[in-house]
XYZ file of C-alpha atoms in Angstrom:
786
model
C -115.105 113.091 -28.687
C -116.372 115.828 -26.052
C -116.817 115.464 -22.098
C -120.169 114.115 -21.550
C -122.745 116.973 -20.536
C -123.987 115.764 -17.395
C -123.575 118.800 -14.915
C -127.162 117.241 -13.332
C -128.668 114.234 -14.226
C -130.287 114.045 -17.494
C -133.552 114.457 -17.769
C -135.822 111.043 -19.616
C -134.677 110.253 -22.700
C -137.428 109.417 -25.180
C -137.238 105.516 -26.358
C -139.641 106.376 -29.377
C -137.669 105.668 -32.057
C -138.945 104.396 -35.283
C -138.716 100.980 -36.673
C -136.345 99.284 -38.826
C -137.097 100.684 -42.758
C -134.815 99.052 -44.931
C -130.837 98.898 -45.291
C -130.814 102.528 -46.634
C -128.184 102.516 -49.680
C -126.265 105.384 -50.417
C -127.441 108.497 -48.691
C -128.213 110.755 -45.730
C -131.652 109.976 -44.334
C -134.932 112.028 -44.649
C -135.716 109.639 -40.789
C -137.264 111.656 -38.281
C -134.817 112.548 -35.262
C -131.819 112.379 -38.219
C -128.590 114.291 -38.100
C -128.347 114.481 -41.909
C -125.536 114.076 -44.223
C -125.236 117.410 -44.178
C -125.545 118.168 -40.892
C -129.373 118.688 -41.240
C -131.123 120.019 -38.401
C -133.979 117.346 -38.665
C -137.329 116.496 -37.675
C -138.050 115.161 -33.798
C -138.994 111.406 -33.498
C -143.034 111.016 -33.054
C -143.968 110.162 -29.930
C -147.277 108.863 -28.370
C -148.694 111.578 -28.351
C -146.681 114.240 -30.889
C -148.126 114.938 -34.632
C -145.733 115.382 -37.920
C -143.459 117.600 -37.500
C -143.103 120.856 -39.895
C -140.423 121.918 -38.886
C -136.556 121.021 -39.124
C -134.705 120.691 -35.464
C -131.325 121.658 -34.201
C -128.603 118.987 -34.077
C -126.340 119.214 -31.070
C -122.796 118.420 -32.100
C -119.363 118.472 -29.772
C -116.657 117.720 -32.484
C -114.976 121.420 -31.165
C -115.288 120.284 -27.647
C -118.408 122.141 -27.076
C -121.806 121.769 -27.577
C -122.812 123.685 -30.385
C -125.448 123.682 -33.244
C -124.008 121.594 -36.415
C -125.156 124.947 -38.560
C -122.660 126.529 -36.823
C -119.674 124.416 -37.055
C -117.780 125.783 -40.722
C -116.497 122.217 -41.882
C -117.909 120.139 -44.196
C -119.157 117.191 -41.706
C -122.162 114.169 -41.781
C -123.717 113.423 -38.510
C -126.150 110.507 -38.340
C -128.626 109.893 -35.207
C -128.337 106.171 -33.450
C -132.301 105.906 -34.342
C -131.339 106.445 -38.249
C -129.094 103.396 -37.875
C -131.650 101.451 -35.991
C -134.257 102.851 -38.944
C -132.440 102.047 -41.631
C -131.174 99.310 -40.535
C -127.384 100.058 -40.626
C -125.857 98.495 -38.199
C -121.994 97.673 -39.755
C -119.815 100.494 -40.288
C -119.539 98.656 -43.573
C -123.034 100.023 -44.492
C -122.048 103.679 -43.729
C -121.182 104.206 -47.506
C -124.750 103.368 -48.243
C -125.693 106.420 -45.820
C -123.432 109.055 -46.675
C -121.711 110.379 -49.976
C -117.583 110.559 -50.707
C -117.018 108.065 -48.288
C -116.412 104.110 -49.051
C -115.607 100.678 -47.373
C -113.744 98.563 -48.878
C -114.914 95.249 -47.067
C -113.958 91.812 -47.409
C -113.441 90.752 -44.288
C -112.681 92.445 -40.450
C -108.579 92.180 -41.498
C -109.223 93.014 -45.370
C -111.745 96.415 -44.739
C -110.760 99.867 -45.028
C -112.587 103.055 -44.937
C -111.705 106.033 -47.363
C -113.369 109.774 -47.517
C -113.282 111.179 -50.597
C -111.288 108.481 -52.253
C -108.324 108.344 -49.612
C -107.682 106.147 -47.485
C -108.270 102.625 -49.359
C -104.973 101.100 -47.798
C -106.664 97.138 -46.447
C -104.904 94.562 -44.529
C -101.822 96.655 -43.396
C -101.421 95.183 -40.251
C -97.899 97.647 -39.567
C -100.171 100.886 -40.787
C -102.730 102.795 -39.387
C -105.656 103.926 -41.469
C -105.516 107.467 -43.249
C -109.417 108.016 -41.770
C -109.448 107.546 -38.014
C -112.425 105.271 -36.042
C -112.853 106.340 -32.997
C -115.543 105.122 -30.727
C -116.350 106.846 -27.286
C -113.622 108.959 -27.945
C -110.895 105.900 -28.432
C -109.095 105.619 -31.334
C -109.691 102.341 -33.026
C -105.661 101.497 -34.384
C -107.061 98.390 -36.546
C -110.143 98.851 -39.038
C -111.501 96.040 -38.034
C -112.143 96.748 -34.787
C -115.039 98.476 -35.931
C -116.592 95.347 -37.853
C -119.172 94.748 -35.523
C -122.368 95.157 -34.831
C -123.223 99.185 -34.298
C -125.586 98.659 -31.489
C -127.540 101.480 -28.772
C -125.432 104.421 -30.455
C -126.203 107.702 -29.711
C -124.478 109.838 -32.679
C -122.420 109.245 -35.614
C -120.288 111.993 -37.123
C -118.017 112.100 -40.277
C -115.566 114.816 -40.476
C -113.524 115.571 -43.889
C -110.154 116.405 -44.750
C -106.763 116.280 -42.002
C -107.928 115.865 -38.334
C -105.711 116.087 -35.968
C -105.476 119.689 -33.376
C -108.842 118.360 -31.659
C -108.343 114.634 -32.605
C -106.298 112.088 -30.582
C -105.226 110.392 -33.323
C -103.558 112.196 -36.252
C -105.281 111.075 -39.876
C -104.566 113.088 -42.630
C -108.466 111.798 -45.185
C -110.995 112.196 -42.104
C -112.562 110.772 -39.170
C -115.749 108.804 -38.325
C -116.454 109.712 -34.764
C -119.293 106.801 -32.928
C -121.383 107.993 -29.774
C -122.674 105.595 -27.687
C -125.880 105.941 -25.462
C -124.280 107.106 -22.021
C -126.571 105.611 -18.977
C -129.659 107.592 -17.637
C -131.158 108.015 -14.085
C -133.959 107.687 -15.908
C -134.773 103.578 -16.386
C -134.727 102.641 -20.446
C -135.941 99.692 -21.943
C -135.970 98.373 -25.029
C -135.614 94.935 -27.410
C -135.583 94.231 -31.070
C -136.386 91.264 -33.273
C -135.882 90.751 -36.698
C -136.140 88.008 -39.241
C -135.562 87.795 -42.699
C -134.682 85.617 -45.979
C -131.589 83.630 -46.045
C -132.050 82.730 -42.792
C -131.314 86.563 -40.938
C -131.884 86.777 -37.540
C -131.146 89.828 -35.156
C -132.638 90.574 -31.997
C -130.854 93.662 -29.313
C -131.695 94.148 -26.266
C -130.823 97.438 -23.596
C -132.111 98.251 -20.170
C -130.513 101.459 -18.606
C -131.187 103.334 -15.132
C -130.051 104.654 -11.895
C -128.116 102.163 -9.637
C -128.201 104.341 -6.822
C -128.205 108.557 -6.261
C -124.855 109.169 -8.083
C -124.146 105.513 -10.002
C -126.298 104.651 -13.509
C -125.597 101.465 -15.222
C -126.356 100.230 -18.723
C -126.453 97.123 -20.533
C -127.009 96.461 -24.040
C -126.675 93.115 -26.097
C -126.912 91.279 -29.580
C -126.992 88.783 -31.825
C -127.332 88.300 -35.245
C -127.155 85.214 -37.558
C -127.754 84.444 -41.259
C -127.025 81.434 -43.261
C -125.555 83.726 -46.104
C -126.290 84.443 -49.439
C -124.112 82.592 -51.999
C -124.024 79.216 -53.000
C -121.144 76.811 -53.043
C -121.600 74.316 -55.912
C -118.788 72.044 -54.511
C -121.031 70.875 -51.700
C -124.329 72.483 -51.768
C -123.756 74.822 -49.034
C -124.409 78.143 -47.996
C -121.894 81.123 -47.550
C -121.343 84.178 -47.069
C -123.261 84.269 -43.613
C -122.270 83.509 -39.692
C -123.189 84.611 -36.307
C -121.916 87.686 -34.629
C -122.639 88.241 -30.540
C -121.877 91.256 -28.377
C -122.751 93.266 -25.475
C -121.244 96.532 -24.128
C -121.471 97.012 -20.195
C -121.197 100.737 -18.619
C -121.577 102.519 -15.391
C -121.671 106.588 -14.858
C -120.439 107.566 -11.658
C -121.556 111.471 -10.981
C -120.972 112.483 -7.559
C -121.460 116.266 -8.064
C -122.218 118.799 -10.457
C -118.489 119.377 -11.523
C -117.214 115.632 -11.934
C -118.432 112.219 -13.648
C -116.359 109.105 -14.815
C -118.102 107.064 -16.897
C -116.713 103.468 -17.450
C -117.240 101.176 -20.209
C -116.223 97.465 -20.811
C -117.285 95.467 -24.336
C -116.795 92.136 -26.181
C -117.496 91.125 -29.528
C -117.140 88.087 -31.638
C -117.676 86.689 -35.280
C -118.096 83.512 -36.406
C -118.921 83.566 -40.094
C -118.137 82.811 -43.794
C -117.312 86.695 -44.244
C -115.431 87.503 -47.384
C -116.887 84.845 -49.725
C -115.941 86.296 -53.114
C -116.874 85.386 -56.519
C -115.219 85.170 -59.536
C -115.461 88.830 -61.507
C -113.520 87.944 -64.568
C -110.982 85.972 -65.593
C -109.006 88.627 -67.099
C -107.286 89.027 -70.750
C -106.847 86.781 -73.699
C -103.378 87.250 -75.086
C -102.424 85.704 -78.133
C -105.781 83.647 -77.876
C -104.682 82.269 -74.444
C -106.547 83.513 -71.268
C -104.142 82.780 -67.911
C -106.671 82.498 -65.675
C -109.168 79.887 -67.489
C -106.090 78.151 -68.566
C -104.636 76.920 -65.896
C -107.748 76.470 -63.711
C -108.498 74.018 -66.817
C -104.792 71.876 -66.522
C -105.446 72.037 -62.775
C -109.157 70.497 -62.958
C -111.015 72.890 -62.166
C -114.292 74.141 -62.865
C -115.478 78.066 -62.518
C -118.460 78.877 -61.808
C -120.693 82.077 -62.943
C -120.430 84.549 -59.917
C -122.756 87.136 -61.231
C -125.422 84.421 -60.219
C -123.783 84.260 -56.384
C -122.179 80.826 -56.914
C -118.617 79.685 -55.826
C -116.936 76.445 -56.348
C -114.679 75.794 -53.324
C -113.345 72.280 -52.136
C -112.198 73.855 -48.340
C -113.204 76.261 -46.065
C -113.642 79.848 -46.608
C -114.074 81.084 -42.615
C -113.187 83.645 -40.062
C -113.210 84.077 -36.071
C -112.718 87.435 -34.710
C -112.894 88.504 -30.672
C -112.204 91.519 -29.252
C -113.081 93.482 -26.552
C -111.993 96.478 -24.167
C -112.588 98.875 -21.397
C -112.030 102.658 -21.007
C -112.347 105.032 -18.688
C -113.973 108.823 -19.184
C -113.568 111.314 -16.531
C -114.476 115.187 -16.722
C -113.690 117.922 -14.360
C -115.480 121.075 -14.155
C -112.589 123.675 -12.990
C -113.017 127.148 -11.065
C -113.656 129.712 -13.876
C -115.723 126.839 -16.253
C -112.630 125.284 -17.106
C -112.782 121.557 -18.123
C -110.208 119.076 -17.889
C -111.104 115.435 -19.430
C -109.329 112.515 -19.366
C -109.598 109.567 -21.635
C -107.885 105.933 -20.473
C -108.303 102.735 -22.799
C -107.418 99.099 -23.405
C -108.606 96.983 -26.290
C -107.190 93.997 -28.000
C -108.233 92.741 -31.225
C -107.933 88.877 -32.690
C -108.517 87.481 -35.908
C -108.390 84.383 -37.380
C -108.682 82.998 -41.682
C -109.723 80.055 -43.610
C -109.236 81.232 -46.949
C -109.660 78.893 -49.915
C -107.892 79.775 -53.235
C -111.302 79.783 -55.258
C -111.044 76.128 -56.988
C -112.481 72.759 -56.455
C -109.493 71.144 -56.187
C -106.683 71.055 -54.055
C -104.404 73.953 -55.437
C -103.646 75.579 -51.994
C -105.690 74.097 -49.181
C -105.750 76.999 -46.692
C -103.830 80.521 -46.828
C -103.768 83.796 -45.265
C -102.663 86.041 -41.953
C -103.904 85.539 -38.301
C -103.444 88.920 -35.743
C -103.629 89.677 -32.408
C -103.659 92.844 -31.712
C -103.466 94.796 -27.946
C -103.213 98.867 -28.124
C -103.178 101.586 -25.182
C -104.431 105.047 -25.337
C -104.243 108.189 -23.025
C -105.857 111.855 -23.219
C -105.819 115.126 -21.442
C -107.619 118.014 -22.704
C -108.377 121.359 -20.942
C -111.358 123.004 -22.567
C -111.525 127.033 -21.728
C -115.069 128.054 -21.085
C -117.256 129.869 -23.701
C -118.392 133.201 -24.364
C -115.225 134.850 -24.311
C -113.188 136.602 -27.063
C -110.579 133.722 -27.379
C -111.557 129.910 -26.891
C -109.614 127.036 -27.448
C -108.678 123.438 -26.202
C -105.400 122.302 -25.454
C -104.430 118.443 -25.237
C -101.721 116.095 -24.934
C -101.786 112.282 -26.273
C -100.424 108.255 -26.165
C -101.184 105.707 -28.313
C -98.799 102.574 -28.093
C -99.958 99.112 -29.745
C -98.775 96.080 -29.760
C -99.796 93.586 -32.935
C -98.423 90.234 -34.064
C -99.282 88.502 -37.052
C -98.934 85.088 -38.628
C -98.731 84.637 -42.124
C -99.215 81.151 -43.814
C -99.559 79.251 -46.973
C -100.376 75.424 -47.269
C -100.334 74.144 -50.868
C -102.169 71.682 -52.401
C -100.591 68.963 -54.900
C -101.631 70.954 -58.121
C -100.672 74.010 -56.150
C -97.386 73.955 -59.094
C -100.370 74.138 -62.341
C -102.098 76.971 -60.394
C -99.131 79.045 -60.314
C -97.092 78.456 -63.024
C -94.155 76.973 -61.316
C -91.798 74.797 -61.924
C -93.115 71.346 -61.087
C -92.537 70.078 -57.406
C -91.884 73.897 -56.346
C -94.983 74.059 -54.390
C -96.793 70.714 -54.348
C -97.366 70.205 -50.936
C -95.555 72.653 -49.302
C -96.106 74.597 -46.152
C -94.867 78.377 -45.376
C -95.442 79.519 -42.565
C -94.401 83.934 -41.536
C -94.421 85.866 -38.828
C -94.395 90.001 -38.208
C -94.254 91.884 -35.274
C -94.632 95.363 -34.862
C -94.529 97.864 -31.568
C -96.234 101.388 -31.597
C -95.336 104.137 -29.629
C -97.261 107.444 -30.839
C -96.947 110.631 -28.383
C -98.904 113.829 -29.050
C -99.534 117.593 -28.214
C -102.434 119.487 -30.103
C -103.996 122.809 -29.595
C -107.120 124.942 -31.019
C -108.267 128.226 -30.498
C -110.957 130.590 -31.755
C -110.682 134.498 -32.055
C -114.563 135.511 -32.120
C -113.726 138.908 -33.892
C -116.507 140.647 -34.413
C -120.176 138.478 -33.366
C -120.047 137.237 -36.856
C -116.382 136.607 -37.540
C -114.618 134.134 -36.394
C -111.073 133.358 -36.907
C -109.286 129.512 -35.461
C -106.436 128.128 -35.538
C -104.725 124.656 -34.595
C -101.732 123.296 -34.261
C -100.275 119.747 -33.599
C -97.006 117.873 -33.065
C -96.316 113.919 -33.229
C -93.369 112.018 -32.657
C -93.925 108.067 -33.595
C -91.570 104.903 -32.751
C -92.309 101.731 -34.591
C -90.324 99.002 -33.940
C -90.881 96.004 -35.846
C -89.334 92.560 -37.800
C -90.304 89.706 -40.227
C -89.303 86.660 -40.468
C -90.393 83.171 -42.336
C -89.236 79.371 -41.706
C -87.913 77.624 -43.952
C -90.779 75.687 -45.808
C -92.096 72.372 -44.778
C -93.198 69.349 -46.563
C -93.399 68.740 -50.632
C -90.522 66.676 -52.425
C -87.130 67.222 -52.933
C -86.548 69.626 -55.609
C -83.192 71.273 -57.540
C -82.816 73.261 -60.452
C -85.577 75.827 -61.565
C -88.134 74.090 -58.936
C -85.555 74.702 -56.335
C -84.925 78.386 -57.066
C -88.952 78.946 -57.316
C -89.602 77.430 -53.779
C -86.362 79.622 -52.466
C -88.168 82.407 -53.580
C -91.445 81.737 -52.804
C -91.395 80.364 -49.181
C -87.672 80.595 -48.292
C -86.079 81.455 -44.718
C -85.823 84.889 -44.347
C -85.621 87.185 -41.437
C -85.265 91.113 -41.502
C -83.546 91.636 -38.003
C -84.785 95.008 -36.331
C -86.434 97.463 -38.280
C -87.051 100.576 -36.169
C -88.851 103.741 -38.015
C -88.695 107.271 -36.463
C -91.123 110.221 -37.375
C -91.777 113.819 -36.193
C -95.142 114.778 -38.094
C -96.600 118.638 -37.730
C -100.175 119.540 -38.819
C -102.510 122.767 -38.968
C -105.375 123.953 -39.443
C -106.522 128.100 -40.227
C -110.260 128.688 -40.872
C -112.343 131.344 -41.260
C -115.744 131.697 -40.806
C -118.382 134.410 -41.370
C -122.273 134.686 -40.549
C -123.427 136.320 -43.630
C -126.897 136.326 -42.269
C -128.337 135.102 -39.376
C -129.354 131.684 -41.553
C -126.392 131.804 -43.719
C -122.772 130.685 -42.742
C -119.929 130.736 -45.105
C -116.143 129.395 -44.302
C -112.715 129.042 -46.385
C -110.329 126.631 -44.593
C -106.721 125.535 -44.995
C -105.153 122.382 -43.379
C -102.122 119.967 -43.353
C -101.615 116.431 -41.883
C -99.599 113.984 -41.803
C -99.520 110.332 -40.787
C -96.867 108.479 -39.463
C -95.060 105.732 -42.045
C -95.556 101.413 -42.021
C -93.964 98.181 -42.174
C -95.053 95.446 -44.593
C -95.526 92.421 -41.992
C -95.628 90.076 -44.412
C -92.690 89.279 -47.312
C -93.294 87.405 -50.795
C -90.210 86.918 -51.345
C -86.563 88.146 -49.643
C -86.609 92.130 -50.628
C -84.115 92.641 -53.150
C -83.420 96.143 -51.959
C -82.316 94.651 -48.492
C -84.840 94.689 -45.268
C -85.147 98.591 -44.964
C -86.974 98.570 -47.906
C -89.959 96.895 -45.821
C -90.591 100.572 -44.760
C -93.316 103.144 -46.066
C -92.716 106.368 -45.938
C -95.057 109.126 -44.187
C -98.169 110.491 -45.623
C -98.486 113.962 -46.129
C -101.803 116.102 -47.254
C -102.368 119.780 -47.752
C -106.202 120.559 -48.212
C -108.615 123.897 -48.944
C -112.370 123.942 -48.265
C -115.077 126.830 -48.976
C -118.096 126.090 -48.271
C -121.926 127.598 -47.398
C -124.181 126.678 -44.634
C -128.083 127.409 -44.429
C -131.109 126.830 -42.789
C -134.360 128.438 -44.815
C -137.960 128.686 -45.641
C -138.548 129.113 -41.758
C -136.575 126.310 -40.500
C -138.014 123.604 -43.155
C -135.003 124.057 -45.866
C -131.581 123.172 -45.110
C -129.145 123.388 -48.147
C -125.083 123.505 -47.316
C -122.558 122.942 -50.335
C -118.610 122.976 -50.853
C -115.984 123.030 -52.747
C -113.074 121.088 -51.583
C -109.562 120.397 -53.232
C -106.910 117.726 -51.144
C -103.269 116.793 -52.424
C -101.403 114.119 -51.026
C -97.945 113.215 -51.405
C -96.317 109.443 -50.845
C -99.960 108.754 -50.464
C -99.822 104.689 -48.908
C -101.780 102.013 -50.713
C -101.846 98.430 -51.363
C -100.587 96.762 -54.099
C -100.323 93.042 -55.186
C -97.598 91.322 -55.916
C -98.378 88.429 -58.869
C -95.557 86.502 -59.040
C -95.953 86.027 -54.874
C -99.659 86.179 -54.771
C -99.722 88.835 -51.951
C -100.407 92.148 -51.133
C -98.031 94.380 -49.963
C -98.382 98.407 -48.648
C -96.475 100.896 -51.047
C -95.876 104.764 -50.903
C -98.065 105.252 -54.263
C -96.312 109.338 -55.428
C -98.922 111.485 -55.176
C -102.472 112.427 -55.305
C -105.340 114.852 -55.891
C -108.783 114.868 -54.699
C -110.640 117.684 -55.778
C -114.896 118.114 -56.011
C -118.149 119.230 -55.083
C -120.222 118.138 -52.281
C -124.529 119.074 -51.828
C -126.785 117.891 -49.246
C -130.379 119.230 -48.441
C -133.003 118.315 -46.720
C -136.716 119.538 -46.753
C -140.098 119.094 -45.638
C -142.944 120.680 -48.059
C -145.789 119.464 -46.420
C -146.563 118.093 -42.368
C -144.945 114.251 -42.623
C -143.127 114.450 -45.258
C -139.485 114.711 -45.288
C -137.294 114.951 -48.442
C -133.448 114.374 -48.902
C -131.465 114.909 -51.789
C -127.586 114.958 -51.466
C -124.825 114.161 -53.887
C -120.853 114.461 -54.487
C -118.439 114.857 -57.685
C -115.442 113.599 -56.490
C -112.250 113.491 -58.859
C -109.411 111.511 -57.286
C -106.009 110.765 -59.155
C -102.271 110.159 -59.366
C -100.512 113.341 -59.818
C -97.608 110.937 -60.075
C -97.258 107.301 -59.991
C -94.523 106.162 -62.124
C -93.588 102.631 -60.131
C -96.957 101.546 -60.165
C -97.829 97.866 -60.615
C -98.960 96.869 -64.142
C -102.276 95.131 -65.232
C -102.356 92.397 -66.424
C -102.877 92.876 -70.256
C -99.462 94.522 -69.921
C -97.909 92.337 -67.318
C -98.761 89.263 -69.221
C -97.947 90.566 -72.558
C -94.519 89.554 -74.400
C -91.969 92.083 -73.205
C -93.773 93.406 -70.731
C -91.858 96.079 -68.253
C -91.174 95.186 -64.843
C -93.179 98.408 -63.585
C -96.110 100.845 -65.535
C -97.025 104.748 -64.830
C -100.318 105.008 -63.633
C -100.132 108.855 -63.583
C -103.466 110.461 -64.567
C -105.441 107.094 -63.443
C -108.330 107.315 -61.008
C -107.372 106.112 -56.751
C -108.832 102.996 -56.367
C -112.699 102.585 -55.074
C -113.675 106.325 -55.408
C -116.496 106.949 -57.323
C -116.827 110.058 -59.284
C -120.575 111.124 -59.517
C -122.708 109.892 -55.872
C -126.458 110.954 -55.735
C -129.129 110.225 -53.583
C -132.835 110.635 -53.005
C -134.790 109.460 -50.409
C -138.317 110.508 -48.571
C -140.603 109.608 -45.733
C -144.049 110.082 -45.153
C -146.217 109.359 -42.101
C -149.569 110.466 -40.902
C -151.386 110.071 -37.877
C -155.022 107.890 -37.720
C -157.913 109.004 -35.081
C -157.357 105.864 -32.700
C -153.465 106.978 -32.122
C -151.780 104.821 -34.482
C -149.089 106.301 -37.064
C -148.544 104.471 -40.117
C -145.339 105.319 -42.559
C -143.807 104.485 -45.806
C -140.180 104.930 -46.703
C -138.576 104.626 -49.819
C -134.903 105.487 -51.353
C -132.895 105.593 -54.427
C -128.428 105.193 -54.195
C -126.496 105.998 -57.067
C -122.721 105.350 -57.391
C -120.834 105.470 -60.689
C -118.056 103.344 -61.867
C -115.093 103.127 -60.393
C -111.369 101.637 -60.531
C -111.560 98.156 -58.865
C -107.864 97.543 -57.616
C -104.812 99.584 -57.427
C -102.909 98.733 -60.782
C -106.388 99.401 -63.041
C -106.763 97.038 -65.084
C -109.826 97.469 -68.194
C -110.701 93.831 -66.217
C -110.801 94.934 -63.371
C -113.143 98.039 -63.058
C -116.701 98.418 -60.767
C -119.482 99.278 -63.014
C -122.024 101.748 -61.424
C -124.805 100.469 -60.401
C -128.630 102.121 -58.053
C -130.322 100.354 -55.772
C -133.906 100.802 -54.208
C -134.766 100.432 -50.979
C -138.339 100.379 -49.642
C -140.392 100.281 -46.633
C -143.791 100.426 -44.441
C -144.743 100.270 -40.993
C -146.884 101.060 -37.921
C -146.530 102.366 -34.607
C -148.823 102.660 -31.801
C -149.014 102.719 -27.683
C -148.834 99.679 -25.329
C -149.030 99.722 -21.560
C -147.070 103.024 -20.903
C -144.954 102.000 -24.221
C -144.485 102.320 -27.374
C -144.583 99.486 -30.241
C -143.381 99.392 -33.956
C -143.778 96.691 -36.300
C -142.123 97.661 -40.240
C -141.588 95.677 -43.458
C -138.997 96.263 -45.069
C -137.630 95.239 -48.757
C -133.443 95.466 -49.536
C -132.405 96.199 -53.139
C -136.036 95.869 -53.941
C -134.982 95.222 -58.183
C -132.480 92.532 -57.078
C -130.132 94.767 -59.174
C -126.456 92.369 -58.421
C -123.883 94.847 -58.275
C -120.133 94.797 -56.581
C -118.590 96.415 -53.359
C -115.106 95.549 -53.821
C -112.852 93.519 -56.203
C -109.643 91.624 -55.452
C -106.589 90.448 -57.310
C -107.218 86.910 -57.784
C -104.108 86.130 -59.383
C -103.580 85.076 -63.270
C -104.923 88.132 -64.163
C -108.215 87.512 -62.789
C -110.383 88.918 -60.415
C -112.577 88.462 -57.776
C -115.320 90.621 -56.164
C -118.051 91.034 -53.245
C -121.549 91.073 -54.056
C -123.797 93.378 -52.492
C -127.028 92.990 -50.427
C -129.477 90.534 -52.803
C -133.143 91.532 -52.624
C -133.938 90.516 -49.339
C -137.883 90.811 -47.598
C -137.752 90.869 -43.721
C -139.832 92.129 -41.030
C -138.930 93.716 -37.365
C -140.873 94.732 -34.055
C -139.288 96.664 -31.403
C -141.189 97.744 -27.648
C -139.561 100.709 -26.337
C -141.194 100.798 -22.307
């Protein structure tokens, strides 16, 4: 998110990175070179001559558009180095919650994914709305969370900022920001190759080459390929599911003709062909008056249910997704007279998603259903940063974001559709339904943030942002095709579920202010205290999929603006001769008109809604300590209470909606928000030592705990995600060879084979489906940097 610091050709970057450890579940890392979840200064990575370190090193960030120590930034944030992502086998954004507390990734596949921070932002599959958590890669905002669902490769650093953002970032967000920076081209040759092999057919290979093309131009090329057979067995045909392949590359050029100008071009492409998002049966829901509706309708349709906790499904049709995405960006930085810096970031990206979803049964109730998406986005940002070292420094910016999105919703019903859906005979059997949605977004913003250095120890920061946004949309659905001619109740049910519809033009205009006030005081040289008040607003959106023609008119498809007020108090400290870092903060956030997803059980569709007001409050702490040379320990955790202050027109859980005389809606005020664990705790350790022959062995271990969480928005007793803890282990050996360094490691993920669920999904008829976490997996990785 900051200008490249390339006033001169960069020095050689050491490629002596740690090997594959294990997929770390739930915490910041202890690994060398790791900027911990606490913004922790960390031990330097071992190289060919170094011995294990005994002090934490300073971690530099550019969160405020200036290079500074993370411990000097008066805000709660997490910083994870690219080396740690590689070491811990965290190569997808959905695995990030295994590294940092207060982050949750609700992931089924690339479209139905979302990121929340402190419990705010769980609104997956919202084609007509941007997320509450902003995702950035190399200064470019990603309008769809699915744009970040690819293998992370060649990452320099990843930063997680909590709370409303916008006075320094391009797009405004109400819950926080995840900012990913990739490694830039170098003027010193760099090459690396890595291969991993594991159980369930897992195979991944990655490679990078970088170096000068001439005195003023450097290039970089990175590529990867990942494949796996899958870890879920389909009893219907014996095939493995939840696997597939992902491929991608990133090409870069860095042009630096002099010390006052540099330009970086990036082009990338990623594709996926997989059965990601295979859901297993989690729970069949309530039994009312001796009848379990889910089981009864499945049995009437002739379906055989299987136990999902045994990693099994019974599907008579495909579960399949394809994703094609890519883009290009150009960042230019000028050093102006008097050391002002002008930055321009221009970008274009595209994202195409096509699913094929089975109905979860081994009989033809639905052959295929889902929503495909084609999205194009454009952005332009200008920033002017004042020189450092003055009494007052500031950043000014202007930002434009535009997107053009089309989706296609489809449902191809089979002969047993009416039995499974509970509709009159003939209403849906063998009927095909196709709908389309379109939304065009234009967003304009001006933002500024300045800091007054009132004394050598006291700083006051103020920021402001104004955003104006226009959204123009339409939603329609074709008349149903196929099926037998019907009349009466069957015809009414068919029209309600699949009847022709045209919303006409839908327009939404919003002006959204944001602001920040921050006071920080350097209590001692090693202790910083801070207090923050901030306000963020995120514009509304449009429901681009309709289950039935809205009775309140087309305008009811519009979703209102989300508004957040946030307060923080925190301390950052570096103690014990730079061997201990301890940071802690308390936070309180209230969100009005919270945007989330609900489920229409009658029409079997997810829809976007404003869920009243939400309060998020809690405590976070992070610590890293080096008690003796070569041993690094990390402990972190959070308590996060996220609940609805007011949500009186909420969907009802099935134990209420299926009961006689059920109300049309329920009051969920006081209930927990979906997807947020109250308690998260992590403990990690790494020990490495040096042998006389120059070899360096190491061992690692981690324990990660998450308490139970609400699985879906209606907060059913049958849709709760149980608490779980995961243990990961690894051991490895590194050494030198032919002016390079090799590294081989053996890793074990989920060592005790814990069965756990990461996300739940409403499955219809009162039942719930779940996404299982990674089973126990043994693997090996080899890497060579030269």
